[in-house]
């Protein structure tokens, strides 16, 4: 047996498992698959919209924490999020994530919208929109899922989030004095054009995926070929926006491309398979394994055994016979509806699928309204309630099982996708839960 | 059209799972085949996406390039049985035109029976390029594909001749399932497994046993494979009711645990009985350790060794028990390969049209093995060991060899 069983291999589960193992306890990480983090953009959202666009996430979340007691940030707090962010940055390093909890980057998306996010890959931040930037959005003809014209035309007509007073214009984002000077001359305006080049990722393929391109960009020879084709087509002072396929395993591929082009570049995340998401997932998984975490993918939980006020064991449907995992402590990091942690049946009954835990947020009437584009759906706020130590509580505020903690999307009280708060909640609750467990076990 | 063996209940079950596909593409990122060749367009497209349009034989023959390694099924968080769908659709596709080669290479027991008595001649033939070239041309097995070296003694031969263990068992009886390879080619691994079990105090019963039919299953010969697996169940059940069955053949264990049921729809009670009682060797040792019943007075082995968990072992949803067990040996540093598959995937990498693909799949693994320790690698299944050894030049053995050594048995 391990001392801790973590269930779920998303951002919360992986972060908690790493922190627990670093704290010296045996950890088993049970998961259905290999992690949902790689479906994400490879960025860390703390707070993006309230619904107004957020520029300082930690300040705004502190305001939410005090005004909305049901929100996860009310129990996690700004300090908890700060700890989580710093822990992740320390774990992964500046080759994977840059930024700080006091500033949101405003980054172009694959449809040419401008998305606020707290931490981003260093390969993305030259795309932080700022007055007077001159972007060339470059597509690859054989790459599905990236349309440079769509990106460029939408960006060109977008109002810049921070208008005439860009928050980052004084910072040297990529040490390009021309771009800096240009930004100062033409406030509140982006100059964007688009072009495409045809550099096949591999022979005999006309519709490669982003993943195939990312593997090709791992090869310096391919990067040279690509840069040779594109370089003559670029104009002075342009920052080059590219689909986020600049290397899967080689974290220096993007900077090598920039150097070879003689222009700053930025990656724009694509629909899945998301290469920047895969990079984060791979790094966190490798760290967990190196720290001694026992990972058991393919674990579908089918039941549990409770007694003495706690959870004694968790059964999973392994091939052949069921297998029980026992532990001193269990951490539920299974996510929400999207990962099957919560289920809504045809009678409108919502259940937590591993332990059948009591859920908060079910009293909203109706849970789902018919106005698809309208107000937030109350259903998305459904989830478990936790105390400050991240143990799961019932409706009356009492601990449900002495040794059961929760982290991440399973915690109710927020529409994470609309607020862009999911990663901040995951990180804050994961470090708080891990620290509570370490304290409890010591 | 389809044969009786292809008209099975499991097909219905696996097909139903495709509706759980949300097109998230996680399987695409896990597929080792589409990573190296455009000949296979990836598990999402060939699996749940194409399955919706299939009625009878698949019109998309890129399906044949799926190696059924199962990395996609393991990666799927929605429970779609992607590799299983592909195995089934491939069986339907090949039903009317099964290549002779695919019928021959699946007769693993027969190969062992014929090669053992003439081992030196058989081995010389396997090393003979003109012979292998003719075999490639006529039958379609690639000339450089790994072939198991014939042994001069079978496991049953060794069991008959060896000295009966002196120590009386203290823990009761277990049944050992050695598989075809463990009976004829990887005799040493079977021997070491039995000796470790005996050292731990078990009485090891080794019933006469045939093939599990895995190679036939993966080539779409479902009728023969179903008959083989049920016959094997009878043989293993004959050794004793309710006894734990232990095997060092990782992929054959998977056939009994879930593949025969999930892919071919075999739903006989005797398969269920055997499938729920069988444990992989390293899984069994880890279970003992978790229960506090594994002696850990291991001798020190100062070594860094690469370990590759085979795809068909990982798909059993038990993690990588060998890694956990080997961690208990002082001085031993085990480096996980991190590779999804070695490329061989049973018989896939033997075939002349797939040989290059299989080698490309395995290349990162071969490089990692050579880098980590040029003299020894560890891996739980036989064909994978042959593949790694042939392509990296690094001697590759079952992890039980380390345990055997650390207990002072070798």
mmCIF file of C-alpha atoms in Angstrom, chain B residues 70-340:
data_model
loop_
_atom_site.group_PDB
_atom_site.id
_atom_site.type_symbol
_atom_site.label_atom_id
_atom_site.label_comp_id
_atom_site.label_asym_id
_atom_site.label_seq_id
_atom_site.Cartn_x
_atom_site.Cartn_y
_atom_site.Cartn_z
ATOM 1 C CA UNK B 70 -3.196 -0.843 -27.288
ATOM 2 C CA UNK B 71 -1.476 2.437 -26.376
ATOM 3 C CA UNK B 72 -4.593 4.252 -27.622
ATOM 4 C CA UNK B 73 -7.028 2.276 -25.467
ATOM 5 C CA UNK B 74 -4.843 2.815 -22.418
ATOM 6 C CA UNK B 75 -4.669 6.550 -23.102
ATOM 7 C CA UNK B 76 -8.395 7.021 -23.702
ATOM 8 C CA UNK B 77 -10.050 8.703 -20.708
ATOM 9 C CA UNK B 78 -13.513 7.957 -22.082
ATOM 10 C CA UNK B 79 -13.221 4.166 -22.216
ATOM 11 C CA UNK B 80 -13.284 3.720 -25.976
ATOM 12 C CA UNK B 81 -11.744 0.369 -26.897
ATOM 13 C CA UNK B 82 -9.894 1.715 -29.862
ATOM 14 C CA UNK B 83 -7.299 -1.014 -30.416
ATOM 15 C CA UNK B 84 -9.945 -3.666 -29.826
ATOM 16 C CA UNK B 85 -12.196 -2.102 -32.467
ATOM 17 C CA UNK B 86 -9.289 -2.165 -34.881
ATOM 18 C CA UNK B 87 -8.430 -5.800 -34.124
ATOM 19 C CA UNK B 88 -12.021 -6.764 -34.789
ATOM 20 C CA UNK B 89 -12.358 -4.759 -37.971
ATOM 21 C CA UNK B 90 -9.086 -6.210 -39.224
ATOM 22 C CA UNK B 91 -10.312 -9.751 -38.599
ATOM 23 C CA UNK B 92 -13.401 -8.991 -40.666
ATOM 24 C CA UNK B 93 -11.282 -7.403 -43.392
ATOM 25 C CA UNK B 94 -8.900 -10.363 -43.652
ATOM 26 C CA UNK B 95 -11.504 -13.098 -43.218
ATOM 27 C CA UNK B 96 -11.731 -14.013 -46.889
ATOM 28 C CA UNK B 97 -8.107 -13.541 -47.824
ATOM 29 C CA UNK B 98 -5.939 -14.518 -44.898
ATOM 30 C CA UNK B 99 -2.299 -14.615 -46.021
ATOM 31 C CA UNK B 100 -0.567 -17.995 -45.646
ATOM 32 C CA UNK B 101 2.197 -16.195 -43.772
ATOM 33 C CA UNK B 102 -0.205 -14.999 -41.082
ATOM 34 C CA UNK B 103 -1.453 -18.549 -40.618
ATOM 35 C CA UNK B 104 2.074 -19.923 -40.312
ATOM 36 C CA UNK B 105 3.667 -17.459 -37.894
ATOM 37 C CA UNK B 106 0.837 -17.870 -35.445
ATOM 38 C CA UNK B 107 1.598 -21.558 -34.863
ATOM 39 C CA UNK B 108 3.978 -20.849 -32.020
ATOM 40 C CA UNK B 109 3.733 -24.192 -30.218
ATOM 41 C CA UNK B 110 4.293 -26.081 -33.436
ATOM 42 C CA UNK B 111 7.387 -23.993 -34.155
ATOM 43 C CA UNK B 112 8.813 -24.776 -30.736
ATOM 44 C CA UNK B 113 8.044 -28.493 -31.007
ATOM 45 C CA UNK B 114 9.692 -28.758 -34.400
ATOM 46 C CA UNK B 115 12.731 -26.627 -33.619
ATOM 47 C CA UNK B 116 13.786 -27.981 -30.219
ATOM 48 C CA UNK B 117 14.942 -31.446 -31.351
ATOM 49 C CA UNK B 118 16.966 -29.908 -34.192
ATOM 50 C CA UNK B 119 18.024 -26.747 -32.372
ATOM 51 C CA UNK B 120 21.507 -26.307 -33.880
ATOM 52 C CA UNK B 121 20.176 -26.781 -37.415
ATOM 53 C CA UNK B 122 17.191 -24.506 -36.796
ATOM 54 C CA UNK B 123 19.403 -21.773 -35.357
ATOM 55 C CA UNK B 124 21.859 -22.040 -38.234
ATOM 56 C CA UNK B 125 18.969 -21.705 -40.677
ATOM 57 C CA UNK B 126 17.675 -18.600 -38.877
ATOM 58 C CA UNK B 127 21.105 -17.007 -39.203
ATOM 59 C CA UNK B 128 21.472 -17.959 -42.858
ATOM 60 C CA UNK B 129 20.851 -14.967 -45.112
ATOM 61 C CA UNK B 130 20.023 -16.868 -48.347
ATOM 62 C CA UNK B 131 17.489 -18.994 -46.467
ATOM 63 C CA UNK B 132 15.988 -15.924 -44.775
ATOM 64 C CA UNK B 133 15.824 -14.123 -48.124
ATOM 65 C CA UNK B 134 13.884 -17.012 -49.637
ATOM 66 C CA UNK B 135 11.593 -17.057 -46.599
ATOM 67 C CA UNK B 136 10.991 -13.338 -47.041
ATOM 68 C CA UNK B 137 10.173 -13.715 -50.747
ATOM 69 C CA UNK B 138 7.981 -16.785 -50.431
ATOM 70 C CA UNK B 139 6.321 -16.304 -47.076
ATOM 71 C CA UNK B 140 6.723 -12.617 -46.255
ATOM 72 C CA UNK B 141 8.702 -12.696 -43.024
ATOM 73 C CA UNK B 142 11.353 -9.979 -43.184
ATOM 74 C CA UNK B 143 14.901 -11.350 -43.456
ATOM 75 C CA UNK B 144 16.149 -9.221 -40.529
ATOM 76 C CA UNK B 145 13.148 -9.793 -38.262
ATOM 77 C CA UNK B 146 13.974 -11.248 -34.857
ATOM 78 C CA UNK B 147 13.409 -14.996 -34.502
ATOM 79 C CA UNK B 148 13.722 -16.862 -31.226
ATOM 80 C CA UNK B 149 16.786 -19.083 -30.887
ATOM 81 C CA UNK B 150 15.785 -22.725 -30.489
ATOM 82 C CA UNK B 151 16.828 -24.337 -27.205
ATOM 83 C CA UNK B 152 18.117 -27.854 -26.759
ATOM 84 C CA UNK B 153 15.853 -28.478 -23.781
ATOM 85 C CA UNK B 154 12.195 -27.624 -23.260
ATOM 86 C CA UNK B 155 10.867 -26.466 -19.902
ATOM 87 C CA UNK B 156 9.056 -29.777 -19.467
ATOM 88 C CA UNK B 157 12.349 -31.534 -20.241
ATOM 89 C CA UNK B 158 14.102 -29.547 -17.528
ATOM 90 C CA UNK B 159 11.309 -30.177 -15.028
ATOM 91 C CA UNK B 160 11.573 -33.945 -15.612
ATOM 92 C CA UNK B 161 15.328 -34.051 -15.203
ATOM 93 C CA UNK B 162 15.970 -31.542 -12.440
ATOM 94 C CA UNK B 163 16.436 -32.393 -8.800
ATOM 95 C CA UNK B 164 13.167 -31.994 -6.925
ATOM 96 C CA UNK B 165 13.492 -29.046 -4.501
ATOM 97 C CA UNK B 166 14.574 -30.160 -1.049
ATOM 98 C CA UNK B 167 12.807 -27.375 0.864
ATOM 99 C CA UNK B 168 9.213 -28.262 1.781
ATOM 100 C CA UNK B 169 6.694 -25.633 0.622
ATOM 101 C CA UNK B 170 5.461 -23.289 3.347
ATOM 102 C CA UNK B 171 2.992 -21.210 1.419
ATOM 103 C CA UNK B 172 0.900 -23.732 -0.498
ATOM 104 C CA UNK B 173 0.583 -24.434 -4.205
ATOM 105 C CA UNK B 174 0.448 -22.088 -7.212
ATOM 106 C CA UNK B 175 0.073 -22.916 -10.899
ATOM 107 C CA UNK B 176 2.722 -21.763 -13.382
ATOM 108 C CA UNK B 177 1.649 -20.826 -16.906
ATOM 109 C CA UNK B 178 4.711 -20.646 -19.127
ATOM 110 C CA UNK B 179 3.198 -20.014 -22.542
ATOM 111 C CA UNK B 180 4.694 -21.339 -25.803
ATOM 112 C CA UNK B 181 7.748 -19.124 -25.628
ATOM 113 C CA UNK B 182 8.357 -19.927 -21.982
ATOM 114 C CA UNK B 183 8.057 -23.615 -22.763
ATOM 115 C CA UNK B 184 10.290 -23.811 -25.799
ATOM 116 C CA UNK B 185 12.385 -20.672 -26.294
ATOM 117 C CA UNK B 186 12.593 -18.706 -23.053
ATOM 118 C CA UNK B 187 13.103 -21.770 -20.895
ATOM 119 C CA UNK B 188 15.582 -19.970 -18.656
ATOM 120 C CA UNK B 189 13.052 -17.293 -17.698
ATOM 121 C CA UNK B 190 10.486 -19.951 -16.797
ATOM 122 C CA UNK B 191 13.096 -21.843 -14.799
ATOM 123 C CA UNK B 192 14.108 -18.733 -12.851
ATOM 124 C CA UNK B 193 10.471 -17.829 -12.200
ATOM 125 C CA UNK B 194 9.768 -21.289 -10.801
ATOM 126 C CA UNK B 195 12.889 -21.157 -8.651
ATOM 127 C CA UNK B 196 11.960 -17.749 -7.207
ATOM 128 C CA UNK B 197 8.465 -18.996 -6.392
ATOM 129 C CA UNK B 198 9.912 -22.076 -4.737
ATOM 130 C CA UNK B 199 12.388 -19.924 -2.832
ATOM 131 C CA UNK B 200 9.438 -17.917 -1.525
ATOM 132 C CA UNK B 201 7.938 -21.153 -0.238
ATOM 133 C CA UNK B 202 5.403 -22.047 -2.915
ATOM 134 C CA UNK B 203 4.789 -25.431 -4.406
ATOM 135 C CA UNK B 204 4.808 -24.776 -8.151
ATOM 136 C CA UNK B 205 2.541 -26.906 -10.309
ATOM 137 C CA UNK B 206 3.347 -26.837 -14.014
ATOM 138 C CA UNK B 207 0.573 -28.608 -15.900
ATOM 139 C CA UNK B 208 1.011 -29.703 -19.501
ATOM 140 C CA UNK B 209 -0.256 -26.743 -21.459
ATOM 141 C CA UNK B 210 -0.759 -25.455 -24.971
ATOM 142 C CA UNK B 211 -0.907 -22.035 -26.599
ATOM 143 C CA UNK B 212 -3.149 -19.124 -25.537
ATOM 144 C CA UNK B 213 -3.845 -18.251 -29.175
ATOM 145 C CA UNK B 214 -2.676 -14.641 -28.893
ATOM 146 C CA UNK B 215 -0.718 -14.660 -32.140
ATOM 147 C CA UNK B 216 -3.732 -16.081 -33.982
ATOM 148 C CA UNK B 217 -5.994 -13.502 -32.372
ATOM 149 C CA UNK B 218 -3.778 -10.601 -33.378
ATOM 150 C CA UNK B 219 -3.729 -11.912 -36.932
ATOM 151 C CA UNK B 220 -7.497 -12.195 -37.060
ATOM 152 C CA UNK B 221 -7.717 -16.005 -36.843
ATOM 153 C CA UNK B 222 -10.422 -15.818 -34.194
ATOM 154 C CA UNK B 223 -11.854 -19.345 -34.536
ATOM 155 C CA UNK B 224 -8.511 -21.013 -33.940
ATOM 156 C CA UNK B 225 -7.552 -18.561 -31.215
ATOM 157 C CA UNK B 226 -10.830 -19.035 -29.331
ATOM 158 C CA UNK B 227 -10.429 -22.814 -29.423
ATOM 159 C CA UNK B 228 -6.818 -22.546 -28.244
ATOM 160 C CA UNK B 229 -7.562 -20.255 -25.324
ATOM 161 C CA UNK B 230 -10.413 -22.436 -24.081
ATOM 162 C CA UNK B 231 -8.299 -25.577 -24.324
ATOM 163 C CA UNK B 232 -5.593 -23.801 -22.326
ATOM 164 C CA UNK B 233 -8.167 -22.822 -19.695
ATOM 165 C CA UNK B 234 -9.054 -26.505 -19.277
ATOM 166 C CA UNK B 235 -5.393 -27.391 -18.841
ATOM 167 C CA UNK B 236 -4.728 -24.654 -16.286
ATOM 168 C CA UNK B 237 -7.935 -25.412 -14.375
ATOM 169 C CA UNK B 238 -6.982 -29.060 -14.280
ATOM 170 C CA UNK B 239 -3.994 -28.169 -12.085
ATOM 171 C CA UNK B 240 -6.181 -27.162 -9.187
ATOM 172 C CA UNK B 241 -9.276 -25.182 -8.337
ATOM 173 C CA UNK B 242 -8.956 -21.678 -6.871
ATOM 174 C CA UNK B 243 -5.159 -21.657 -7.098
ATOM 175 C CA UNK B 244 -3.365 -18.503 -8.172
ATOM 176 C CA UNK B 245 -1.958 -18.888 -11.679
ATOM 177 C CA UNK B 246 1.336 -17.100 -12.297
ATOM 178 C CA UNK B 247 3.026 -16.350 -15.596
ATOM 179 C CA UNK B 248 6.168 -14.667 -16.842
ATOM 180 C CA UNK B 249 4.662 -14.257 -20.299
ATOM 181 C CA UNK B 250 3.257 -10.748 -20.020
ATOM 182 C CA UNK B 251 1.263 -10.696 -23.238
ATOM 183 C CA UNK B 252 -0.163 -14.228 -22.909
ATOM 184 C CA UNK B 253 -1.353 -13.234 -19.446
ATOM 185 C CA UNK B 254 -3.138 -10.295 -21.055
ATOM 186 C CA UNK B 255 -4.835 -12.645 -23.523
ATOM 187 C CA UNK B 256 -6.285 -14.639 -20.611
ATOM 188 C CA UNK B 257 -7.086 -11.616 -18.450
ATOM 189 C CA UNK B 258 -8.978 -9.566 -21.010
ATOM 190 C CA UNK B 259 -8.083 -9.791 -24.691
ATOM 191 C CA UNK B 260 -9.835 -13.075 -25.486
ATOM 192 C CA UNK B 261 -12.996 -11.695 -23.949
ATOM 193 C CA UNK B 262 -12.788 -8.101 -25.108
ATOM 194 C CA UNK B 263 -11.534 -8.677 -28.636
ATOM 195 C CA UNK B 264 -12.992 -12.051 -29.580
ATOM 196 C CA UNK B 265 -16.011 -12.030 -27.296
ATOM 197 C CA UNK B 266 -15.150 -15.356 -25.648
ATOM 198 C CA UNK B 267 -17.471 -15.360 -22.657
ATOM 199 C CA UNK B 268 -17.066 -18.901 -21.387
ATOM 200 C CA UNK B 269 -17.081 -19.248 -17.574
ATOM 201 C CA UNK B 270 -13.820 -21.147 -17.631
ATOM 202 C CA UNK B 271 -12.057 -18.192 -19.247
ATOM 203 C CA UNK B 272 -13.516 -15.912 -16.590
ATOM 204 C CA UNK B 273 -12.280 -18.312 -13.909
ATOM 205 C CA UNK B 274 -8.731 -18.403 -15.272
ATOM 206 C CA UNK B 275 -8.712 -14.712 -16.240
ATOM 207 C CA UNK B 276 -9.516 -13.585 -12.706
ATOM 208 C CA UNK B 277 -7.009 -15.956 -11.074
ATOM 209 C CA UNK B 278 -3.992 -15.259 -13.254
ATOM 210 C CA UNK B 279 -1.237 -12.820 -12.205
ATOM 211 C CA UNK B 280 1.785 -11.572 -14.028
ATOM 212 C CA UNK B 281 4.966 -12.694 -12.234
ATOM 213 C CA UNK B 282 6.052 -9.186 -11.227
ATOM 214 C CA UNK B 283 2.488 -8.199 -10.378
ATOM 215 C CA UNK B 284 2.322 -11.200 -8.056
ATOM 216 C CA UNK B 285 5.564 -10.208 -6.320
ATOM 217 C CA UNK B 286 4.361 -6.612 -5.903
ATOM 218 C CA UNK B 287 1.059 -7.835 -4.446
ATOM 219 C CA UNK B 288 3.065 -9.880 -1.947
ATOM 220 C CA UNK B 289 5.135 -6.826 -1.098
ATOM 221 C CA UNK B 290 2.045 -4.623 -0.682
ATOM 222 C CA UNK B 291 0.703 -7.244 1.724
ATOM 223 C CA UNK B 292 4.011 -7.228 3.639
ATOM 224 C CA UNK B 293 4.759 -10.822 2.608
ATOM 225 C CA UNK B 294 7.732 -10.448 0.285
ATOM 226 C CA UNK B 295 11.157 -11.038 1.838
ATOM 227 C CA UNK B 296 13.329 -8.092 0.849
ATOM 228 C CA UNK B 297 16.691 -9.404 2.032
ATOM 229 C CA UNK B 298 17.980 -8.826 -1.488
ATOM 230 C CA UNK B 299 21.677 -8.900 -2.236
ATOM 231 C CA UNK B 300 23.093 -5.645 -3.522
ATOM 232 C CA UNK B 301 23.329 -5.271 -7.315
ATOM 233 C CA UNK B 302 25.192 -2.117 -8.271
ATOM 234 C CA UNK B 303 23.908 -1.516 -11.754
ATOM 235 C CA UNK B 304 21.912 0.882 -13.889
ATOM 236 C CA UNK B 305 19.591 -0.994 -16.190
ATOM 237 C CA UNK B 306 16.998 0.107 -18.760
ATOM 238 C CA UNK B 307 13.532 -1.373 -18.364
ATOM 239 C CA UNK B 308 10.833 -1.430 -21.027
ATOM 240 C CA UNK B 309 7.268 -2.200 -20.008
ATOM 241 C CA UNK B 310 5.655 -3.915 -23.023
ATOM 242 C CA UNK B 311 2.519 -2.393 -24.500
ATOM 243 C CA UNK B 312 0.482 -5.513 -23.795
ATOM 244 C CA UNK B 313 1.547 -5.444 -20.150
ATOM 245 C CA UNK B 314 0.699 -1.771 -19.693
ATOM 246 C CA UNK B 315 -2.729 -2.351 -21.203
ATOM 247 C CA UNK B 316 -3.589 -4.606 -18.249
ATOM 248 C CA UNK B 317 -4.117 -1.512 -16.086
ATOM 249 C CA UNK B 318 -1.716 -2.439 -13.316
ATOM 250 C CA UNK B 319 0.982 0.145 -13.879
ATOM 251 C CA UNK B 320 4.530 -1.183 -14.090
ATOM 252 C CA UNK B 321 4.933 -3.662 -11.237
ATOM 253 C CA UNK B 322 8.460 -4.653 -12.308
ATOM 254 C CA UNK B 323 9.657 -1.099 -11.635
ATOM 255 C CA UNK B 324 8.263 -1.176 -8.102
ATOM 256 C CA UNK B 325 9.728 -4.607 -7.339
ATOM 257 C CA UNK B 326 13.158 -3.824 -8.803
ATOM 258 C CA UNK B 327 13.277 -0.622 -6.720
ATOM 259 C CA UNK B 328 13.528 -2.883 -3.653
ATOM 260 C CA UNK B 329 16.901 -4.269 -4.756
ATOM 261 C CA UNK B 330 19.670 -2.184 -3.170
ATOM 262 C CA UNK B 331 22.123 -0.597 -5.590
ATOM 263 C CA UNK B 332 19.932 -1.213 -8.629
ATOM 264 C CA UNK B 333 18.841 1.826 -10.640
ATOM 265 C CA UNK B 334 16.044 1.097 -13.070
ATOM 266 C CA UNK B 335 15.510 3.560 -15.897
ATOM 267 C CA UNK B 336 12.070 3.340 -17.504
ATOM 268 C CA UNK B 337 12.138 3.454 -21.280
ATOM 269 C CA UNK B 338 9.146 5.761 -21.545
ATOM 270 C CA UNK B 339 8.486 4.172 -24.945
ATOM 271 C CA UNK B 340 4.946 3.117 -25.845
#
